[in-house]
């Protein structure tokens, strides 16, 4: 198990007197104060860099902190270690015969789950295990929007996680971590949100998530969470794989087209949407089928070569209209031929932005992913596109945003922001 120091708990009998030392003399900043009813205690958190001091004051004479202070006087009460999975940590300790105070996790401060190890097991130290609350609200709901005569349905293939630094390129962590807090492995949660476009005759799906072929080692590296995946999402939208007529790829990275193929009954790879024709960009296909050291890990042949073998693949060029109102537009940058999808009907425009705006946090022009092969191309495209999106009120779809599927880019007093729709 991996444990990181989260905080040191200090029992105090007079909070104001203790703040006169910890805050005023030491200069530590008070982050928050919270009453934990179940423990009859008030906790005040002071920032100490990567961890905190938690000053604990009893709110009732029968509080464990009151009893502790009565017996031993104020002083250090416990140390808390942060773990990713508290149930797994408790199972690990139980299997080694370690005596626990809490057999099951219980609610702690800030929405965390906590459990204590008996001090006799930790050489006199009371040790708390803490699994922090998930800070980013993950959102999988199927969302519908009518655009002129088209119906748009945003779906979910679950979540994965990528290194936060790589997701924000040259932008320092201090700027992005508040918007998308990373886990202990520095990964930020990302959604996979394919989009359905229907015009009454034809049902199109744009991208299809990472699918179900990922091996367990990669699934661990990428923090894959597909407890709710594309099949569930299609069913919730009243659809199945059989209903899809056209499958379109923004580009051929695994987190966009892993769901294009599946392992068939005899173990061979087959198209996942049995009645669909698949569309990819011709030059992107060339790059994907001739990978180099820098892009090999993203272009997994199993996701797209079987489509060519099955005779269901059509390669097209820049600007191709896939059905009336839905067309490719080259953004480049991320890959040289990365495409966004322009969707137009009844004088309104929606844009599936794929990896150009992977999340709504990537709106500022220089917030470009470290993954992008040609970041200056991304920057140039974003600059022009953002102006267009504000002026013409484009509805933007964010394929990797963990908590927002779509919104409008607005500008007020020179500041850009996203007004969430779904
Ligand atoms: Zn990509
Ligand atoms: Zn991606």
mmCIF file of C-alpha atoms and ligand atoms in Angstrom:
data_model
loop_
_atom_site.group_PDB
_atom_site.id
_atom_site.type_symbol
_atom_site.label_atom_id
_atom_site.label_comp_id
_atom_site.label_asym_id
_atom_site.label_seq_id
_atom_site.Cartn_x
_atom_site.Cartn_y
_atom_site.Cartn_z
ATOM 1 C CA UNK A 1 0.000 0.000 0.000
ATOM 2 C CA UNK A 2 1.121 3.558 -0.704
ATOM 3 C CA UNK A 3 0.633 6.119 2.068
ATOM 4 C CA UNK A 4 1.489 9.830 2.034
ATOM 5 C CA UNK A 5 1.551 12.152 5.065
ATOM 6 C CA UNK A 6 -1.699 14.110 4.980
ATOM 7 C CA UNK A 7 -1.842 15.900 8.316
ATOM 8 C CA UNK A 8 -0.802 15.870 11.955
ATOM 9 C CA UNK A 9 -3.660 16.096 14.448
ATOM 10 C CA UNK A 10 -3.036 18.178 17.575
ATOM 11 C CA UNK A 11 -5.478 18.171 20.522
ATOM 12 C CA UNK A 12 -5.923 21.686 21.919
ATOM 13 C CA UNK A 13 -7.909 22.789 24.957
ATOM 14 C CA UNK A 14 -8.149 26.441 23.882
ATOM 15 C CA UNK A 15 -8.265 27.008 20.131
ATOM 16 C CA UNK A 16 -7.721 30.791 20.279
ATOM 17 C CA UNK A 17 -4.667 30.376 22.492
ATOM 18 C CA UNK A 18 -3.243 27.726 20.163
ATOM 19 C CA UNK A 19 -3.838 29.961 17.107
ATOM 20 C CA UNK A 20 -1.859 32.683 18.846
ATOM 21 C CA UNK A 21 1.101 30.325 18.494
ATOM 22 C CA UNK A 22 0.512 28.278 15.313
ATOM 23 C CA UNK A 23 -0.973 31.088 13.245
ATOM 24 C CA UNK A 24 0.480 34.281 14.704
ATOM 25 C CA UNK A 25 3.935 33.167 15.837
ATOM 26 C CA UNK A 26 4.674 30.440 13.259
ATOM 27 C CA UNK A 27 2.837 32.310 10.510
ATOM 28 C CA UNK A 28 0.843 29.288 9.283
ATOM 29 C CA UNK A 29 -2.203 30.085 7.203
ATOM 30 C CA UNK A 30 -5.637 28.902 8.382
ATOM 31 C CA UNK A 31 -7.248 26.996 5.496
ATOM 32 C CA UNK A 32 -10.565 25.929 6.965
ATOM 33 C CA UNK A 33 -12.499 25.184 10.126
ATOM 34 C CA UNK A 34 -15.004 22.393 10.222
ATOM 35 C CA UNK A 35 -17.218 20.827 12.840
ATOM 36 C CA UNK A 36 -17.185 16.997 12.737
ATOM 37 C CA UNK A 37 -20.421 16.103 14.497
ATOM 38 C CA UNK A 38 -19.768 12.349 14.723
ATOM 39 C CA UNK A 39 -16.563 13.010 16.724
ATOM 40 C CA UNK A 40 -17.927 15.998 18.674
ATOM 41 C CA UNK A 41 -14.907 17.963 17.600
ATOM 42 C CA UNK A 42 -14.056 21.167 15.760
ATOM 43 C CA UNK A 43 -11.089 20.898 13.389
ATOM 44 C CA UNK A 44 -9.033 23.871 12.181
ATOM 45 C CA UNK A 45 -6.640 23.185 9.319
ATOM 46 C CA UNK A 46 -3.364 25.096 8.925
ATOM 47 C CA UNK A 47 -1.374 24.838 5.717
ATOM 48 C CA UNK A 48 2.117 23.319 6.135
ATOM 49 C CA UNK A 49 2.991 22.880 2.464
ATOM 50 C CA UNK A 50 2.078 19.418 1.199
ATOM 51 C CA UNK A 51 0.366 18.526 4.474
ATOM 52 C CA UNK A 52 -1.574 20.307 7.249
ATOM 53 C CA UNK A 53 -1.817 20.699 10.996
ATOM 54 C CA UNK A 54 -5.292 19.854 12.233
ATOM 55 C CA UNK A 55 -6.044 21.585 15.526
ATOM 56 C CA UNK A 56 -8.714 19.573 17.330
ATOM 57 C CA UNK A 57 -10.959 21.105 19.945
ATOM 58 C CA UNK A 58 -13.667 19.127 21.740
ATOM 59 C CA UNK A 59 -17.219 20.435 21.337
ATOM 60 C CA UNK A 60 -18.620 18.214 24.094
ATOM 61 C CA UNK A 61 -17.173 16.683 27.298
ATOM 62 C CA UNK A 62 -17.739 13.142 25.966
ATOM 63 C CA UNK A 63 -15.739 13.792 22.770
ATOM 64 C CA UNK A 64 -12.733 11.480 22.256
ATOM 65 C CA UNK A 65 -10.567 14.623 22.126
ATOM 66 C CA UNK A 66 -11.883 15.778 25.540
ATOM 67 C CA UNK A 67 -11.073 12.361 27.004
ATOM 68 C CA UNK A 68 -7.618 12.391 25.432
ATOM 69 C CA UNK A 69 -6.857 15.888 26.805
ATOM 70 C CA UNK A 70 -8.168 14.907 30.234
ATOM 71 C CA UNK A 71 -5.887 11.884 30.412
ATOM 72 C CA UNK A 72 -2.743 13.167 28.730
ATOM 73 C CA UNK A 73 -3.151 16.906 28.405
ATOM 74 C CA UNK A 74 -3.177 18.767 25.091
ATOM 75 C CA UNK A 75 -0.592 17.713 22.514
ATOM 76 C CA UNK A 76 -0.019 15.603 19.426
ATOM 77 C CA UNK A 77 -2.997 13.328 18.962
ATOM 78 C CA UNK A 78 -2.526 11.440 15.680
ATOM 79 C CA UNK A 79 -0.816 11.397 12.289
ATOM 80 C CA UNK A 80 -2.919 10.885 9.182
ATOM 81 C CA UNK A 81 -1.742 9.057 6.075
ATOM 82 C CA UNK A 82 -3.507 9.558 2.772
ATOM 83 C CA UNK A 83 -4.344 6.459 0.728
ATOM 84 C CA UNK A 84 -6.084 6.119 -2.650
ATOM 85 C CA UNK A 85 -8.322 3.216 -1.620
ATOM 86 C CA UNK A 86 -9.085 2.969 2.103
ATOM 87 C CA UNK A 87 -10.997 -0.340 1.825
ATOM 88 C CA UNK A 88 -7.987 -1.929 0.142
ATOM 89 C CA UNK A 89 -5.639 -0.461 2.793
ATOM 90 C CA UNK A 90 -7.775 -1.876 5.632
ATOM 91 C CA UNK A 91 -7.884 -5.290 3.944
ATOM 92 C CA UNK A 92 -4.089 -5.141 3.579
ATOM 93 C CA UNK A 93 -3.691 -4.417 7.329
ATOM 94 C CA UNK A 94 -6.245 -7.026 8.416
ATOM 95 C CA UNK A 95 -4.481 -9.671 6.325
ATOM 96 C CA UNK A 96 -1.325 -8.913 8.352
ATOM 97 C CA UNK A 97 -3.077 -9.241 11.701
ATOM 98 C CA UNK A 98 -2.946 -5.508 12.508
ATOM 99 C CA UNK A 99 -5.421 -4.400 15.183
ATOM 100 C CA UNK A 100 -7.732 -1.653 13.964
ATOM 101 C CA UNK A 101 -9.919 0.802 15.862
ATOM 102 C CA UNK A 102 -12.241 1.126 12.843
ATOM 103 C CA UNK A 103 -12.995 -2.025 10.894
ATOM 104 C CA UNK A 104 -14.854 0.030 8.326
ATOM 105 C CA UNK A 105 -14.146 3.535 6.990
ATOM 106 C CA UNK A 106 -16.326 6.315 8.391
ATOM 107 C CA UNK A 107 -16.938 9.916 7.268
ATOM 108 C CA UNK A 108 -14.243 12.411 8.290
ATOM 109 C CA UNK A 109 -13.632 16.103 7.622
ATOM 110 C CA UNK A 110 -13.943 17.558 4.086
ATOM 111 C CA UNK A 111 -15.990 14.598 2.830
ATOM 112 C CA UNK A 112 -13.092 12.168 3.296
ATOM 113 C CA UNK A 113 -13.346 8.557 4.477
ATOM 114 C CA UNK A 114 -11.199 7.774 7.513
ATOM 115 C CA UNK A 115 -10.255 4.827 9.762
ATOM 116 C CA UNK A 116 -7.861 4.563 12.712
ATOM 117 C CA UNK A 117 -5.191 1.936 13.423
ATOM 118 C CA UNK A 118 -4.789 1.013 17.096
ATOM 119 C CA UNK A 119 -1.767 2.851 18.640
ATOM 120 C CA UNK A 120 -0.454 -0.420 20.134
ATOM 121 C CA UNK A 121 0.264 -1.530 16.564
ATOM 122 C CA UNK A 122 2.096 1.639 15.534
ATOM 123 C CA UNK A 123 4.539 1.912 18.446
ATOM 124 C CA UNK A 124 2.399 4.281 20.457
ATOM 125 C CA UNK A 125 1.291 6.505 17.583
ATOM 126 C CA UNK A 126 -2.393 6.813 16.713
ATOM 127 C CA UNK A 127 -2.482 6.507 12.906
ATOM 128 C CA UNK A 128 -5.418 7.654 10.820
ATOM 129 C CA UNK A 129 -5.922 6.476 7.244
ATOM 130 C CA UNK A 130 -7.701 8.948 5.002
ATOM 131 C CA UNK A 131 -9.147 8.640 1.532
ATOM 132 C CA UNK A 132 -9.841 12.202 0.367
ATOM 133 C CA UNK A 133 -13.162 13.080 -1.234
ATOM 134 C CA UNK A 134 -13.173 13.019 -5.008
ATOM 135 C CA UNK A 135 -12.762 16.701 -5.719
ATOM 136 C CA UNK A 136 -13.849 16.665 -9.339
ATOM 137 C CA UNK A 137 -17.501 15.829 -9.799
ATOM 138 C CA UNK A 138 -17.595 13.140 -12.445
ATOM 139 C CA UNK A 139 -20.564 13.313 -14.727
ATOM 140 C CA UNK A 140 -21.823 10.571 -17.038
ATOM 141 C CA UNK A 141 -25.395 11.608 -17.735
ATOM 142 C CA UNK A 142 -26.644 11.356 -21.293
ATOM 143 C CA UNK A 143 -27.323 14.907 -22.491
ATOM 144 C CA UNK A 144 -29.571 15.933 -25.383
ATOM 145 C CA UNK A 145 -29.684 19.117 -27.401
ATOM 146 C CA UNK A 146 -31.634 20.101 -30.488
ATOM 147 C CA UNK A 147 -29.678 22.057 -33.081
ATOM 148 C CA UNK A 148 -31.976 23.136 -35.915
ATOM 149 C CA UNK A 149 -33.212 19.866 -37.411
ATOM 150 C CA UNK A 150 -30.419 17.799 -35.813
ATOM 151 C CA UNK A 151 -30.515 15.973 -32.518
ATOM 152 C CA UNK A 152 -27.236 15.892 -30.567
ATOM 153 C CA UNK A 153 -26.730 13.354 -27.774
ATOM 154 C CA UNK A 154 -23.598 13.378 -25.680
ATOM 155 C CA UNK A 155 -22.571 9.975 -24.291
ATOM 156 C CA UNK A 156 -19.923 8.621 -21.912
ATOM 157 C CA UNK A 157 -17.422 5.794 -22.184
ATOM 158 C CA UNK A 158 -16.291 6.321 -18.594
ATOM 159 C CA UNK A 159 -13.142 8.009 -17.325
ATOM 160 C CA UNK A 160 -9.384 7.746 -17.451
ATOM 161 C CA UNK A 161 -6.535 9.813 -16.042
ATOM 162 C CA UNK A 162 -3.447 11.404 -17.539
ATOM 163 C CA UNK A 163 -0.479 13.216 -16.069
ATOM 164 C CA UNK A 164 -1.626 16.734 -15.223
ATOM 165 C CA UNK A 165 1.652 18.274 -16.375
ATOM 166 C CA UNK A 166 1.390 16.594 -19.777
ATOM 167 C CA UNK A 167 -2.239 17.735 -20.105
ATOM 168 C CA UNK A 168 -1.284 21.399 -19.602
ATOM 169 C CA UNK A 169 2.092 21.629 -21.354
ATOM 170 C CA UNK A 170 4.019 24.723 -20.222
ATOM 171 C CA UNK A 171 1.322 25.914 -17.810
ATOM 172 C CA UNK A 172 2.557 25.589 -14.183
ATOM 173 C CA UNK A 173 0.710 23.237 -11.865
ATOM 174 C CA UNK A 174 -0.109 26.060 -9.441
ATOM 175 C CA UNK A 175 -2.413 27.464 -12.141
ATOM 176 C CA UNK A 176 -4.246 24.310 -13.285
ATOM 177 C CA UNK A 177 -4.410 22.265 -10.067
ATOM 178 C CA UNK A 178 -7.253 24.338 -8.648
ATOM 179 C CA UNK A 179 -9.403 23.679 -11.708
ATOM 180 C CA UNK A 180 -8.584 19.980 -12.071
ATOM 181 C CA UNK A 181 -7.024 18.681 -8.829
ATOM 182 C CA UNK A 182 -4.573 15.826 -9.497
ATOM 183 C CA UNK A 183 -4.428 12.533 -7.566
ATOM 184 C CA UNK A 184 -1.348 11.312 -5.652
ATOM 185 C CA UNK A 185 0.165 10.075 -8.924
ATOM 186 C CA UNK A 186 -0.266 13.617 -10.377
ATOM 187 C CA UNK A 187 -2.994 12.425 -12.744
ATOM 188 C CA UNK A 188 -6.120 14.412 -13.519
ATOM 189 C CA UNK A 189 -9.475 12.744 -14.227
ATOM 190 C CA UNK A 190 -10.703 12.910 -17.822
ATOM 191 C CA UNK A 191 -13.948 11.857 -19.427
ATOM 192 C CA UNK A 192 -14.489 10.151 -22.765
ATOM 193 C CA UNK A 193 -17.575 11.629 -24.399
ATOM 194 C CA UNK A 194 -18.560 10.457 -27.872
ATOM 195 C CA UNK A 195 -21.290 12.484 -29.578
ATOM 196 C CA UNK A 196 -24.334 11.225 -31.476
ATOM 197 C CA UNK A 197 -25.691 13.371 -34.329
ATOM 198 C CA UNK A 198 -29.077 12.327 -35.821
ATOM 199 C CA UNK A 199 -30.935 13.912 -38.678
ATOM 200 C CA UNK A 200 -33.981 11.623 -38.769
ATOM 201 C CA UNK A 201 -32.458 9.413 -41.467
ATOM 202 C CA UNK A 202 -28.882 8.855 -40.365
ATOM 203 C CA UNK A 203 -27.318 8.268 -36.946
ATOM 204 C CA UNK A 204 -23.683 9.304 -36.640
ATOM 205 C CA UNK A 205 -21.339 8.736 -33.724
ATOM 206 C CA UNK A 206 -18.226 10.903 -33.460
ATOM 207 C CA UNK A 207 -15.413 9.029 -31.661
ATOM 208 C CA UNK A 208 -16.221 6.067 -29.402
ATOM 209 C CA UNK A 209 -14.056 6.215 -26.271
ATOM 210 C CA UNK A 210 -11.284 3.761 -25.492
ATOM 211 C CA UNK A 211 -13.417 0.615 -25.735
ATOM 212 C CA UNK A 212 -12.889 -2.617 -23.799
ATOM 213 C CA UNK A 213 -9.642 -4.021 -25.226
ATOM 214 C CA UNK A 214 -7.191 -2.294 -22.863
ATOM 215 C CA UNK A 215 -4.940 -4.704 -20.905
ATOM 216 C CA UNK A 216 -4.935 -4.490 -17.103
ATOM 217 C CA UNK A 217 -1.471 -2.904 -16.873
ATOM 218 C CA UNK A 218 -2.427 -0.037 -19.200
ATOM 219 C CA UNK A 219 -5.794 0.255 -17.463
ATOM 220 C CA UNK A 220 -3.929 0.822 -14.203
ATOM 221 C CA UNK A 221 -1.503 3.360 -15.701
ATOM 222 C CA UNK A 222 -4.399 5.281 -17.236
ATOM 223 C CA UNK A 223 -6.620 4.988 -14.120
ATOM 224 C CA UNK A 224 -9.364 3.536 -16.317
ATOM 225 C CA UNK A 225 -12.865 3.656 -14.810
ATOM 226 C CA UNK A 226 -15.450 2.159 -17.152
ATOM 227 C CA UNK A 227 -17.959 0.971 -14.569
ATOM 228 C CA UNK A 228 -20.344 3.026 -16.709
ATOM 229 C CA UNK A 229 -19.324 2.770 -20.357
ATOM 230 C CA UNK A 230 -20.533 3.389 -23.900
ATOM 231 C CA UNK A 231 -22.932 0.405 -24.011
ATOM 232 C CA UNK A 232 -24.698 1.697 -20.875
ATOM 233 C CA UNK A 233 -24.712 5.196 -22.262
ATOM 234 C CA UNK A 234 -26.112 4.129 -25.674
ATOM 235 C CA UNK A 235 -28.829 2.137 -23.887
ATOM 236 C CA UNK A 236 -29.684 5.164 -21.709
ATOM 237 C CA UNK A 237 -30.022 7.166 -24.950
ATOM 238 C CA UNK A 238 -32.371 4.502 -26.344
ATOM 239 C CA UNK A 239 -29.788 3.264 -28.846
ATOM 240 C CA UNK A 240 -27.608 0.239 -29.500
ATOM 241 C CA UNK A 241 -24.504 -0.357 -31.610
ATOM 242 C CA UNK A 242 -26.794 -1.634 -34.398
ATOM 243 C CA UNK A 243 -28.424 1.779 -34.767
ATOM 244 C CA UNK A 244 -25.228 3.545 -35.791
ATOM 245 C CA UNK A 245 -24.938 4.245 -39.535
ATOM 246 C CA UNK A 246 -21.714 6.271 -39.642
ATOM 247 C CA UNK A 247 -18.747 6.314 -37.256
ATOM 248 C CA UNK A 248 -16.421 9.321 -37.559
ATOM 249 C CA UNK A 249 -12.912 9.670 -36.079
ATOM 250 C CA UNK A 250 -11.606 13.071 -34.971
ATOM 251 C CA UNK A 251 -8.180 11.418 -35.048
ATOM 252 C CA UNK A 252 -6.935 7.899 -34.381
ATOM 253 C CA UNK A 253 -5.605 8.026 -30.786
ATOM 254 C CA UNK A 254 -6.688 5.124 -28.567
ATOM 255 C CA UNK A 255 -8.846 7.228 -26.238
ATOM 256 C CA UNK A 256 -10.977 8.249 -29.242
ATOM 257 C CA UNK A 257 -11.142 5.137 -31.421
ATOM 258 C CA UNK A 258 -10.477 2.222 -29.010
ATOM 259 C CA UNK A 259 -14.231 1.669 -29.127
ATOM 260 C CA UNK A 260 -14.249 1.338 -32.949
ATOM 261 C CA UNK A 261 -13.398 -2.386 -32.768
ATOM 262 C CA UNK A 262 -14.061 -5.230 -30.347
ATOM 263 C CA UNK A 263 -12.982 -8.825 -29.889
ATOM 264 C CA UNK A 264 -15.471 -11.017 -31.757
ATOM 265 C CA UNK A 265 -16.742 -14.491 -30.826
ATOM 266 C CA UNK A 266 -13.776 -16.325 -32.387
ATOM 267 C CA UNK A 267 -11.245 -13.934 -30.811
ATOM 268 C CA UNK A 268 -10.706 -11.918 -33.997
ATOM 269 C CA UNK A 269 -11.084 -8.141 -33.985
ATOM 270 C CA UNK A 270 -14.281 -6.934 -35.645
ATOM 271 C CA UNK A 271 -16.014 -3.560 -36.120
ATOM 272 C CA UNK A 272 -17.919 -2.667 -32.944
ATOM 273 C CA UNK A 273 -20.811 -1.075 -34.859
ATOM 274 C CA UNK A 274 -21.890 -3.896 -37.206
ATOM 275 C CA UNK A 275 -23.950 -1.873 -39.701
ATOM 276 C CA UNK A 276 -21.844 1.275 -39.814
ATOM 277 C CA UNK A 277 -19.423 2.707 -42.285
ATOM 278 C CA UNK A 278 -16.377 4.281 -40.663
ATOM 279 C CA UNK A 279 -14.769 7.554 -41.699
ATOM 280 C CA UNK A 280 -11.216 8.678 -40.974
ATOM 281 C CA UNK A 281 -8.975 11.383 -42.410
ATOM 282 C CA UNK A 282 -6.640 10.080 -45.118
ATOM 283 C CA UNK A 283 -3.432 11.764 -43.887
ATOM 284 C CA UNK A 284 -4.211 10.949 -40.245
ATOM 285 C CA UNK A 285 -4.590 7.321 -41.326
ATOM 286 C CA UNK A 286 -1.148 7.459 -42.985
ATOM 287 C CA UNK A 287 0.389 8.800 -39.747
ATOM 288 C CA UNK A 288 -1.451 6.280 -37.567
ATOM 289 C CA UNK A 289 -0.387 3.303 -39.651
ATOM 290 C CA UNK A 290 3.245 4.519 -39.814
ATOM 291 C CA UNK A 291 3.863 5.486 -36.173
ATOM 292 C CA UNK A 292 7.181 6.708 -34.791
ATOM 293 C CA UNK A 293 8.688 6.737 -31.282
ATOM 294 C CA UNK A 294 6.766 9.839 -30.251
ATOM 295 C CA UNK A 295 3.243 8.745 -31.225
ATOM 296 C CA UNK A 296 3.422 4.923 -31.134
ATOM 297 C CA UNK A 297 1.848 4.574 -27.668
ATOM 298 C CA UNK A 298 -1.245 6.471 -28.880
ATOM 299 C CA UNK A 299 -1.766 4.757 -32.248
ATOM 300 C CA UNK A 300 -2.812 1.186 -31.453
ATOM 301 C CA UNK A 301 -3.256 -0.669 -34.748
ATOM 302 C CA UNK A 302 -5.917 -3.013 -33.281
ATOM 303 C CA UNK A 303 -8.299 -0.049 -33.087
ATOM 304 C CA UNK A 304 -8.427 0.772 -36.789
ATOM 305 C CA UNK A 305 -6.615 -1.712 -39.083
ATOM 306 C CA UNK A 306 -9.439 -4.308 -38.669
ATOM 307 C CA UNK A 307 -11.849 -1.725 -40.145
ATOM 308 C CA UNK A 308 -9.876 -1.614 -43.376
ATOM 309 C CA UNK A 309 -9.674 -5.418 -43.410
ATOM 310 C CA UNK A 310 -13.464 -5.612 -42.982
ATOM 311 C CA UNK A 311 -13.954 -3.209 -45.914
ATOM 312 C CA UNK A 312 -15.954 -0.690 -43.858
ATOM 313 C CA UNK A 313 -13.463 2.188 -43.856
ATOM 314 C CA UNK A 314 -13.659 5.324 -46.006
ATOM 315 C CA UNK A 315 -10.752 7.773 -46.005
ATOM 316 C CA UNK A 316 -11.575 11.410 -46.711
ATOM 317 C CA UNK A 317 -9.772 14.752 -46.924
ATOM 318 C CA UNK A 318 -9.925 18.166 -45.248
ATOM 319 C CA UNK A 319 -13.331 19.829 -45.242
ATOM 320 C CA UNK A 320 -15.296 16.737 -46.283
ATOM 321 C CA UNK A 321 -19.028 16.968 -45.611
ATOM 322 C CA UNK A 322 -19.981 13.677 -43.970
ATOM 323 C CA UNK A 323 -23.734 14.249 -44.163
ATOM 324 C CA UNK A 324 -25.394 17.609 -44.896
ATOM 325 C CA UNK A 325 -24.469 19.929 -42.000
ATOM 326 C CA UNK A 326 -21.663 17.804 -40.550
ATOM 327 C CA UNK A 327 -18.149 18.367 -41.818
ATOM 328 C CA UNK A 328 -14.505 17.876 -40.974
ATOM 329 C CA UNK A 329 -12.374 20.916 -40.259
ATOM 330 C CA UNK A 330 -8.637 20.504 -39.809
ATOM 331 C CA UNK A 331 -7.266 22.009 -36.581
ATOM 332 C CA UNK A 332 -3.877 20.290 -36.790
ATOM 333 C CA UNK A 333 -1.516 20.847 -33.866
ATOM 334 C CA UNK A 334 -2.376 17.874 -31.673
ATOM 335 C CA UNK A 335 -1.650 15.652 -34.670
ATOM 336 C CA UNK A 336 -0.919 17.253 -38.061
ATOM 337 C CA UNK A 337 -4.391 16.286 -39.330
ATOM 338 C CA UNK A 338 -6.447 16.385 -36.158
ATOM 339 C CA UNK A 339 -10.052 17.298 -37.057
ATOM 340 C CA UNK A 340 -12.813 19.102 -35.235
ATOM 341 C CA UNK A 341 -16.362 18.449 -36.417
ATOM 342 C CA UNK A 342 -18.468 21.436 -37.470
ATOM 343 C CA UNK A 343 -22.172 20.671 -37.020
ATOM 344 C CA UNK A 344 -24.579 23.195 -38.555
ATOM 345 C CA UNK A 345 -28.354 23.352 -38.791
ATOM 346 C CA UNK A 346 -31.017 26.059 -38.735
ATOM 347 C CA UNK A 347 -28.407 28.828 -38.575
ATOM 348 C CA UNK A 348 -26.824 27.374 -35.427
ATOM 349 C CA UNK A 349 -23.414 25.757 -35.050
ATOM 350 C CA UNK A 350 -22.057 23.154 -32.656
ATOM 351 C CA UNK A 351 -18.429 22.033 -32.672
ATOM 352 C CA UNK A 352 -17.042 18.724 -31.445
ATOM 353 C CA UNK A 353 -13.625 20.015 -30.428
ATOM 354 C CA UNK A 354 -11.956 16.622 -29.667
ATOM 355 C CA UNK A 355 -8.357 17.200 -28.471
ATOM 356 C CA UNK A 356 -8.247 20.879 -29.501
ATOM 357 C CA UNK A 357 -10.170 21.870 -26.320
ATOM 358 C CA UNK A 358 -9.886 18.534 -24.458
ATOM 359 C CA UNK A 359 -11.573 20.114 -21.409
ATOM 360 C CA UNK A 360 -13.285 23.423 -20.715
ATOM 361 C CA UNK A 361 -10.210 24.296 -18.620
ATOM 362 C CA UNK A 362 -8.154 24.406 -21.856
ATOM 363 C CA UNK A 363 -9.923 27.534 -23.155
ATOM 364 C CA UNK A 364 -7.027 30.033 -22.710
ATOM 365 C CA UNK A 365 -5.078 30.075 -25.994
ATOM 366 C CA UNK A 366 -1.669 29.053 -24.538
ATOM 367 C CA UNK A 367 -3.121 26.216 -22.410
ATOM 368 C CA UNK A 368 -1.990 23.616 -24.946
ATOM 369 C CA UNK A 369 -1.340 19.974 -24.107
ATOM 370 C CA UNK A 370 2.243 18.716 -23.842
ATOM 371 C CA UNK A 371 1.026 15.798 -25.970
ATOM 372 C CA UNK A 372 0.512 18.051 -28.999
ATOM 373 C CA UNK A 373 3.038 17.327 -31.744
ATOM 374 C CA UNK A 374 2.838 20.888 -33.140
ATOM 375 C CA UNK A 375 1.827 23.171 -30.245
ATOM 376 C CA UNK A 376 2.370 26.371 -32.241
ATOM 377 C CA UNK A 377 -0.185 25.124 -34.795
ATOM 378 C CA UNK A 378 -2.630 24.434 -31.968
ATOM 379 C CA UNK A 379 -2.061 27.949 -30.630
ATOM 380 C CA UNK A 380 -2.650 29.558 -34.040
ATOM 381 C CA UNK A 381 -5.852 27.577 -34.581
ATOM 382 C CA UNK A 382 -7.171 28.286 -31.064
ATOM 383 C CA UNK A 383 -6.575 32.026 -31.403
ATOM 384 C CA UNK A 384 -8.677 32.329 -34.533
ATOM 385 C CA UNK A 385 -11.241 29.730 -33.468
ATOM 386 C CA UNK A 386 -11.984 31.291 -30.058
ATOM 387 C CA UNK A 387 -12.883 34.643 -31.650
ATOM 388 C CA UNK A 388 -15.161 32.878 -34.103
ATOM 389 C CA UNK A 389 -16.762 30.775 -31.331
ATOM 390 C CA UNK A 390 -17.579 33.847 -29.223
ATOM 391 C CA UNK A 391 -18.906 35.933 -32.133
ATOM 392 C CA UNK A 392 -21.028 33.201 -33.685
ATOM 393 C CA UNK A 393 -22.097 31.587 -30.386
ATOM 394 C CA UNK A 394 -20.839 28.112 -31.181
ATOM 395 C CA UNK A 395 -21.939 25.352 -28.826
ATOM 396 C CA UNK A 396 -18.685 23.574 -27.919
ATOM 397 C CA UNK A 397 -18.456 19.893 -26.961
ATOM 398 C CA UNK A 398 -15.580 18.977 -24.618
ATOM 399 C CA UNK A 399 -14.704 15.330 -25.175
ATOM 400 C CA UNK A 400 -12.418 14.832 -22.142
ATOM 401 C CA UNK A 401 -13.974 17.166 -19.582
ATOM 402 C CA UNK A 402 -14.776 15.100 -16.458
ATOM 403 C CA UNK A 403 -17.695 17.254 -15.377
ATOM 404 C CA UNK A 404 -19.038 19.193 -18.368
ATOM 405 C CA UNK A 405 -20.137 17.926 -21.770
ATOM 406 C CA UNK A 406 -20.890 21.163 -23.614
ATOM 407 C CA UNK A 407 -21.121 24.908 -23.232
ATOM 408 C CA UNK A 408 -20.886 28.281 -24.934
ATOM 409 C CA UNK A 409 -17.672 30.317 -24.996
ATOM 410 C CA UNK A 410 -18.435 33.825 -23.731
ATOM 411 C CA UNK A 411 -16.328 36.936 -23.375
ATOM 412 C CA UNK A 412 -16.960 39.697 -20.851
ATOM 413 C CA UNK A 413 -14.614 42.578 -19.982
ATOM 414 C CA UNK A 414 -11.864 40.882 -21.994
ATOM 415 C CA UNK A 415 -12.228 37.636 -20.013
ATOM 416 C CA UNK A 416 -13.265 34.356 -21.587
ATOM 417 C CA UNK A 417 -15.330 31.763 -19.800
ATOM 418 C CA UNK A 418 -17.547 28.813 -20.593
ATOM 419 C CA UNK A 419 -21.271 28.966 -19.902
ATOM 420 C CA UNK A 420 -22.209 25.387 -19.251
ATOM 421 C CA UNK A 421 -25.143 23.882 -21.135
ATOM 422 C CA UNK A 422 -24.783 20.119 -20.444
HETATM 423 ZN ZN1 LIG B 1 -5.377 12.666 -29.076
HETATM 424 ZN ZN1 LIG B 2 -7.689 12.508 -26.408
#
